Amino acid sequence: EVQLVQSGAEVKKPGESLKISCKGSGYSFTSYWIGWVRQMPGKGLEWMGIIYPGDSDTRYSPSFQGQVTISADKSISTAYLQWSSLKASDTAMYYCARQNYGDQLYAFDIWGQGTMVTVSS
Amino acid sequence: AIRITQSPSSLSASTGDRVTITCRASQGISSYLAWYQQKPGKAPKLLIYAASTLQSGVPSRFSGSGSGTDFTLTISCLQSEDFATYYCQQYYSYPVAFGQGTKVEIK
């Protein structure tokens, strides 16, 4: 079964660092992009960025560039989203999702279950 | 960046109704548009890609149309399990963008 399994919920204080993960299985991890999507409480979906684990090519939304870092470790089929200094406004559900690779972009066909990040003093 | 405007933001409908949701892109995106369904507490689920291609396993009461800048999602005969929030997404170019969402509620 093709699936993306994300790490568990996190509760952090402002200023702390955090790295959440997304592990792919059931398919060739290095042949698909992995994207990250934010959903703040009661709000819509926001595309944050995407990485191609095959060569670590990474693209960011201008809204998130410099605010987060996306990385991947293809040896363990895992992508990451990290913050160096969290803010209360980072409180949200974060989803990873798979995108096919090719000479065009594709829709997200497989989604992780989401990781809830709560930042509160 | 390409902007997506989705409407309406919410609608009330009854089981058996025909429902239409629209998305407009700020510039032409050919057919690089997808539709997702999200139920409370769950991850989004891909319904339609390439504007009109049904994802495997998605009921045929869902259909998509459009190209260029104007797109439509239609649910031909609303079922109880279809009450959810729907999002469109342009994937013509980075940064990818989602519409604001349409919440389909029970009348």
mmCIF file of C-alpha atoms in Angstrom:
data_model
loop_
_atom_site.group_PDB
_atom_site.id
_atom_site.type_symbol
_atom_site.label_atom_id
_atom_site.label_comp_id
_atom_site.label_asym_id
_atom_site.label_seq_id
_atom_site.Cartn_x
_atom_site.Cartn_y
_atom_site.Cartn_z
ATOM 1 C CA GLU A 1 0.000 0.000 0.000
ATOM 2 C CA VAL A 2 1.274 3.427 -0.949
ATOM 3 C CA GLN A 3 1.272 5.689 2.081
ATOM 4 C CA LEU A 4 2.840 8.664 3.768
ATOM 5 C CA VAL A 5 3.071 8.454 7.541
ATOM 6 C CA GLN A 6 3.777 11.633 9.465
ATOM 7 C CA SER A 7 5.264 12.096 12.906
ATOM 8 C CA GLY A 8 3.045 12.778 15.892
ATOM 9 C CA ALA A 9 1.582 15.956 17.318
ATOM 10 C CA GLU A 10 3.950 18.469 18.870
ATOM 11 C CA VAL A 11 3.514 21.105 21.567
ATOM 12 C CA LYS A 12 6.296 23.683 21.670
ATOM 13 C CA LYS A 13 7.095 27.063 23.145
ATOM 14 C CA PRO A 14 7.803 30.184 21.077
ATOM 15 C CA GLY A 15 11.436 30.354 20.059
ATOM 16 C CA GLU A 16 11.969 26.591 20.142
ATOM 17 C CA SER A 17 13.069 24.586 17.122
ATOM 18 C CA LEU A 18 11.171 21.708 15.571
ATOM 19 C CA LYS A 19 11.547 19.131 12.827
ATOM 20 C CA ILE A 20 8.577 17.010 11.719
ATOM 21 C CA SER A 21 8.761 14.065 9.379
ATOM 22 C CA CYS A 22 6.916 12.297 6.586
ATOM 23 C CA LYS A 23 7.889 8.709 5.721
ATOM 24 C CA GLY A 24 6.927 7.222 2.396
ATOM 25 C CA SER A 25 6.345 3.533 1.762
ATOM 26 C CA GLY A 26 4.950 1.283 -0.926
ATOM 27 C CA TYR A 27 6.543 3.203 -3.801
ATOM 28 C CA SER A 28 9.890 4.490 -5.057
ATOM 29 C CA PHE A 29 10.461 7.454 -2.725
ATOM 30 C CA THR A 30 13.087 9.030 -4.983
ATOM 31 C CA SER A 31 10.764 9.121 -8.006
ATOM 32 C CA TYR A 32 8.153 11.530 -6.628
ATOM 33 C CA TRP A 33 8.129 15.002 -5.148
ATOM 34 C CA ILE A 34 6.993 15.497 -1.541
ATOM 35 C CA GLY A 35 5.169 18.741 -0.799
ATOM 36 C CA TRP A 36 4.143 20.393 2.465
ATOM 37 C CA VAL A 37 0.802 22.098 3.062
ATOM 38 C CA ARG A 38 -0.230 24.205 6.055
ATOM 39 C CA GLN A 39 -3.757 24.440 7.409
ATOM 40 C CA MET A 40 -4.242 26.898 10.241
ATOM 41 C CA PRO A 41 -7.162 26.221 12.600
ATOM 42 C CA GLY A 42 -10.452 26.670 10.757
ATOM 43 C CA LYS A 43 -8.700 27.911 7.614
ATOM 44 C CA GLY A 44 -7.840 26.720 4.114
ATOM 45 C CA LEU A 45 -4.900 24.940 2.555
ATOM 46 C CA GLU A 46 -1.620 26.780 1.900
ATOM 47 C CA TRP A 47 1.160 25.351 -0.250
ATOM 48 C CA MET A 48 4.484 25.784 1.548
ATOM 49 C CA GLY A 49 7.028 24.110 -0.672
ATOM 50 C CA ILE A 50 8.202 20.880 -2.196
ATOM 51 C CA ILE A 51 11.273 18.672 -2.483
ATOM 52 C CA TYR A 52 12.383 16.019 -4.938
ATOM 53 C CA PRO A 53 14.244 13.443 -2.807
ATOM 54 C CA GLY A 54 16.014 12.079 -5.854
ATOM 55 C CA ASP A 55 18.310 15.107 -6.061
ATOM 56 C CA SER A 56 17.039 17.355 -3.204
ATOM 57 C CA ASP A 57 15.730 19.980 -5.647
ATOM 58 C CA THR A 58 13.557 22.214 -3.432
ATOM 59 C CA ARG A 59 11.050 24.990 -4.189
ATOM 60 C CA TYR A 60 9.413 27.298 -1.663
ATOM 61 C CA SER A 61 6.364 29.502 -1.667
ATOM 62 C CA PRO A 62 7.488 33.147 -1.262
ATOM 63 C CA SER A 63 5.253 33.228 1.832
ATOM 64 C CA PHE A 64 7.337 30.529 3.526
ATOM 65 C CA GLN A 65 10.806 31.106 2.061
ATOM 66 C CA GLY A 66 13.205 31.753 4.920
ATOM 67 C CA GLN A 67 10.614 30.733 7.523
ATOM 68 C CA VAL A 68 10.966 26.946 7.188
ATOM 69 C CA THR A 69 13.408 24.440 5.754
ATOM 70 C CA ILE A 70 12.383 21.406 3.722
ATOM 71 C CA SER A 71 14.768 18.489 3.464
ATOM 72 C CA ALA A 72 14.796 14.765 2.764
ATOM 73 C CA ASP A 73 16.823 11.670 3.614
ATOM 74 C CA LYS A 74 16.319 9.274 0.747
ATOM 75 C CA SER A 75 18.147 6.481 2.574
ATOM 76 C CA ILE A 76 15.191 6.210 4.965
ATOM 77 C CA SER A 77 12.467 7.480 2.574
ATOM 78 C CA THR A 78 11.674 10.444 4.813
ATOM 79 C CA ALA A 79 11.027 14.108 4.145
ATOM 80 C CA TYR A 80 11.225 16.819 6.790
ATOM 81 C CA LEU A 81 9.845 20.241 7.581
ATOM 82 C CA GLN A 82 11.714 22.248 10.154
ATOM 83 C CA TRP A 83 11.630 25.522 12.016
ATOM 84 C CA SER A 84 14.559 27.154 13.818
ATOM 85 C CA SER A 85 12.450 29.477 15.946
ATOM 86 C CA LEU A 86 8.747 28.803 16.257
ATOM 87 C CA LYS A 87 6.097 31.492 16.625
ATOM 88 C CA ALA A 88 2.559 31.225 17.954
ATOM 89 C CA SER A 89 1.373 31.854 14.385
ATOM 90 C CA ASP A 90 2.989 28.540 13.328
ATOM 91 C CA THR A 91 0.209 26.720 15.175
ATOM 92 C CA ALA A 92 -1.424 24.628 12.471
ATOM 93 C CA MET A 93 -1.919 21.212 10.972
ATOM 94 C CA TYR A 94 0.839 20.345 8.517
ATOM 95 C CA TYR A 95 0.327 17.817 5.749
ATOM 96 C CA CYS A 96 2.823 16.192 3.452
ATOM 97 C CA ALA A 97 1.663 14.990 0.046
ATOM 98 C CA ARG A 98 3.099 13.176 -2.948
ATOM 99 C CA GLN A 99 3.401 14.695 -6.408
ATOM 100 C CA ASN A 100 4.424 12.795 -9.513
ATOM 101 C CA TYR A 101 7.701 13.723 -11.202
ATOM 102 C CA GLY A 102 8.047 14.704 -14.814
ATOM 103 C CA ASP A 103 8.432 17.598 -17.208
ATOM 104 C CA GLN A 104 5.237 19.124 -15.833
ATOM 105 C CA LEU A 105 3.652 19.543 -12.430
ATOM 106 C CA TYR A 106 1.038 17.128 -11.092
ATOM 107 C CA ALA A 107 -1.657 17.083 -8.444
ATOM 108 C CA PHE A 108 -1.066 15.663 -4.969
ATOM 109 C CA ASP A 109 -2.351 12.092 -5.176
ATOM 110 C CA ILE A 110 -1.359 10.712 -1.759
ATOM 111 C CA TRP A 111 -1.502 12.655 1.516
ATOM 112 C CA GLY A 112 -0.112 12.019 4.965
ATOM 113 C CA GLN A 113 -2.440 12.009 7.958
ATOM 114 C CA GLY A 114 -1.177 15.384 9.154
ATOM 115 C CA THR A 115 0.936 16.599 12.073
ATOM 116 C CA MET A 116 -0.609 19.093 14.478
ATOM 117 C CA VAL A 117 1.892 21.665 15.741
ATOM 118 C CA THR A 118 0.860 23.819 18.701
ATOM 119 C CA VAL A 119 3.075 26.725 19.744
ATOM 120 C CA SER A 120 2.128 28.277 23.044
ATOM 121 C CA SER A 121 3.886 29.794 26.015
ATOM 122 C CA ALA B 1 2.306 34.110 -8.735
ATOM 123 C CA ILE B 2 -0.968 32.721 -10.045
ATOM 124 C CA ARG B 3 -3.956 33.457 -7.820
ATOM 125 C CA ILE B 4 -7.029 31.258 -7.563
ATOM 126 C CA THR B 5 -10.461 32.618 -6.645
ATOM 127 C CA GLN B 6 -12.972 29.999 -5.562
ATOM 128 C CA SER B 7 -16.701 30.557 -5.067
ATOM 129 C CA PRO B 8 -18.920 30.327 -3.205
ATOM 130 C CA SER B 9 -17.196 30.088 0.171
ATOM 131 C CA SER B 10 -20.099 28.021 1.434
ATOM 132 C CA LEU B 11 -23.403 26.648 0.263
ATOM 133 C CA SER B 12 -26.351 24.792 1.720
ATOM 134 C CA ALA B 13 -27.862 21.935 -0.222
ATOM 135 C CA SER B 14 -30.047 18.887 0.216
ATOM 136 C CA THR B 15 -29.323 15.275 -0.584
ATOM 137 C CA GLY B 16 -30.069 14.714 -4.257
ATOM 138 C CA ASP B 17 -29.290 18.296 -5.291
ATOM 139 C CA ARG B 18 -26.917 19.256 -8.076
ATOM 140 C CA VAL B 19 -24.071 21.395 -6.754
ATOM 141 C CA THR B 20 -21.613 23.550 -8.679
ATOM 142 C CA ILE B 21 -18.407 25.156 -7.401
ATOM 143 C CA THR B 22 -16.234 27.417 -9.522
ATOM 144 C CA CYS B 23 -12.594 28.470 -9.583
ATOM 145 C CA ARG B 24 -11.004 31.232 -11.586
ATOM 146 C CA ALA B 25 -7.277 31.569 -12.165
ATOM 147 C CA SER B 26 -5.603 34.962 -12.476
ATOM 148 C CA GLN B 27 -3.960 33.791 -15.705
ATOM 149 C CA GLY B 28 -4.317 30.857 -18.055
ATOM 150 C CA ILE B 29 -3.337 27.517 -16.555
ATOM 151 C CA SER B 30 -4.408 25.226 -19.400
ATOM 152 C CA SER B 31 -5.938 22.189 -17.640
ATOM 153 C CA TYR B 32 -3.543 22.095 -14.679
ATOM 154 C CA LEU B 33 -6.271 22.182 -12.075
ATOM 155 C CA ALA B 34 -7.224 19.674 -9.386
ATOM 156 C CA TRP B 35 -10.133 19.356 -6.965
ATOM 157 C CA TYR B 36 -9.852 17.966 -3.436
ATOM 158 C CA GLN B 37 -12.405 16.993 -0.810
ATOM 159 C CA GLN B 38 -11.658 17.430 2.878
ATOM 160 C CA LYS B 39 -13.793 16.132 5.717
ATOM 161 C CA PRO B 40 -13.373 17.400 9.292
ATOM 162 C CA GLY B 41 -10.262 16.047 10.975
ATOM 163 C CA LYS B 42 -9.083 14.319 7.810
ATOM 164 C CA ALA B 43 -6.473 14.947 5.160
ATOM 165 C CA PRO B 44 -7.611 16.235 1.763
ATOM 166 C CA LYS B 45 -8.442 13.634 -0.858
ATOM 167 C CA LEU B 46 -7.816 14.050 -4.586
ATOM 168 C CA LEU B 47 -11.064 13.904 -6.580
ATOM 169 C CA ILE B 48 -10.200 15.286 -10.006
ATOM 170 C CA TYR B 49 -6.980 16.216 -11.800
ATOM 171 C CA ALA B 50 -6.226 17.706 -15.191
ATOM 172 C CA ALA B 51 -9.470 19.684 -14.749
ATOM 173 C CA SER B 52 -11.742 16.790 -15.708
ATOM 174 C CA THR B 53 -10.071 13.421 -15.023
ATOM 175 C CA LEU B 54 -11.629 11.467 -12.172
ATOM 176 C CA GLN B 55 -9.151 9.969 -9.723
ATOM 177 C CA SER B 56 -9.457 6.204 -9.394
ATOM 178 C CA GLY B 57 -12.219 5.178 -7.008
ATOM 179 C CA VAL B 58 -14.045 8.521 -7.053
ATOM 180 C CA PRO B 59 -17.796 8.218 -7.757
ATOM 181 C CA SER B 60 -18.976 9.299 -11.194
ATOM 182 C CA ARG B 61 -21.396 11.855 -9.697
ATOM 183 C CA PHE B 62 -18.330 14.088 -9.413
ATOM 184 C CA SER B 63 -17.227 15.845 -12.594
ATOM 185 C CA GLY B 64 -14.937 18.682 -13.542
ATOM 186 C CA SER B 65 -14.783 20.971 -16.520
ATOM 187 C CA GLY B 66 -12.989 24.018 -17.837
ATOM 188 C CA SER B 67 -9.633 25.117 -19.157
ATOM 189 C CA GLY B 68 -7.641 28.313 -19.309
ATOM 190 C CA THR B 69 -8.930 30.433 -16.432
ATOM 191 C CA ASP B 70 -12.414 29.143 -15.552
ATOM 192 C CA PHE B 71 -13.175 25.794 -13.964
ATOM 193 C CA THR B 72 -16.142 24.019 -12.429
ATOM 194 C CA LEU B 73 -16.676 21.107 -10.063
ATOM 195 C CA THR B 74 -20.138 19.559 -10.258
ATOM 196 C CA ILE B 75 -21.696 17.023 -7.943
ATOM 197 C CA SER B 76 -24.655 15.716 -9.897
ATOM 198 C CA CYS B 77 -26.671 14.151 -7.081
ATOM 199 C CA LEU B 78 -25.421 15.103 -3.649
ATOM 200 C CA GLN B 79 -25.071 12.235 -1.189
ATOM 201 C CA SER B 80 -24.778 12.431 2.596
ATOM 202 C CA GLU B 81 -21.079 11.533 2.442
ATOM 203 C CA ASP B 82 -20.413 14.498 0.130
ATOM 204 C CA PHE B 83 -20.940 17.113 2.831
ATOM 205 C CA ALA B 84 -17.393 18.416 3.181
ATOM 206 C CA THR B 85 -15.108 21.252 2.143
ATOM 207 C CA TYR B 86 -13.827 21.337 -1.426
ATOM 208 C CA TYR B 87 -10.648 22.995 -2.675
ATOM 209 C CA CYS B 88 -9.331 23.648 -6.146
ATOM 210 C CA GLN B 89 -5.594 23.814 -6.824
ATOM 211 C CA GLN B 90 -3.598 25.143 -9.745
ATOM 212 C CA TYR B 91 -0.435 23.213 -10.507
ATOM 213 C CA TYR B 92 0.503 24.971 -13.722
ATOM 214 C CA SER B 93 3.540 26.567 -12.118
ATOM 215 C CA TYR B 94 5.272 27.106 -8.798
ATOM 216 C CA PRO B 95 4.229 28.365 -6.364
ATOM 217 C CA VAL B 96 1.241 26.036 -6.495
ATOM 218 C CA ALA B 97 -1.909 27.679 -5.123
ATOM 219 C CA PHE B 98 -5.159 26.484 -3.591
ATOM 220 C CA GLY B 99 -8.538 28.145 -3.742
ATOM 221 C CA GLN B 100 -10.056 29.418 -0.519
ATOM 222 C CA GLY B 101 -12.380 26.419 -0.171
ATOM 223 C CA THR B 102 -16.124 25.807 -0.402
ATOM 224 C CA LYS B 103 -17.940 24.287 2.535
ATOM 225 C CA VAL B 104 -20.940 22.222 1.432
ATOM 226 C CA GLU B 105 -23.434 22.040 4.276
ATOM 227 C CA ILE B 106 -26.734 20.304 4.804
ATOM 228 C CA LYS B 107 -29.772 22.520 4.182
#
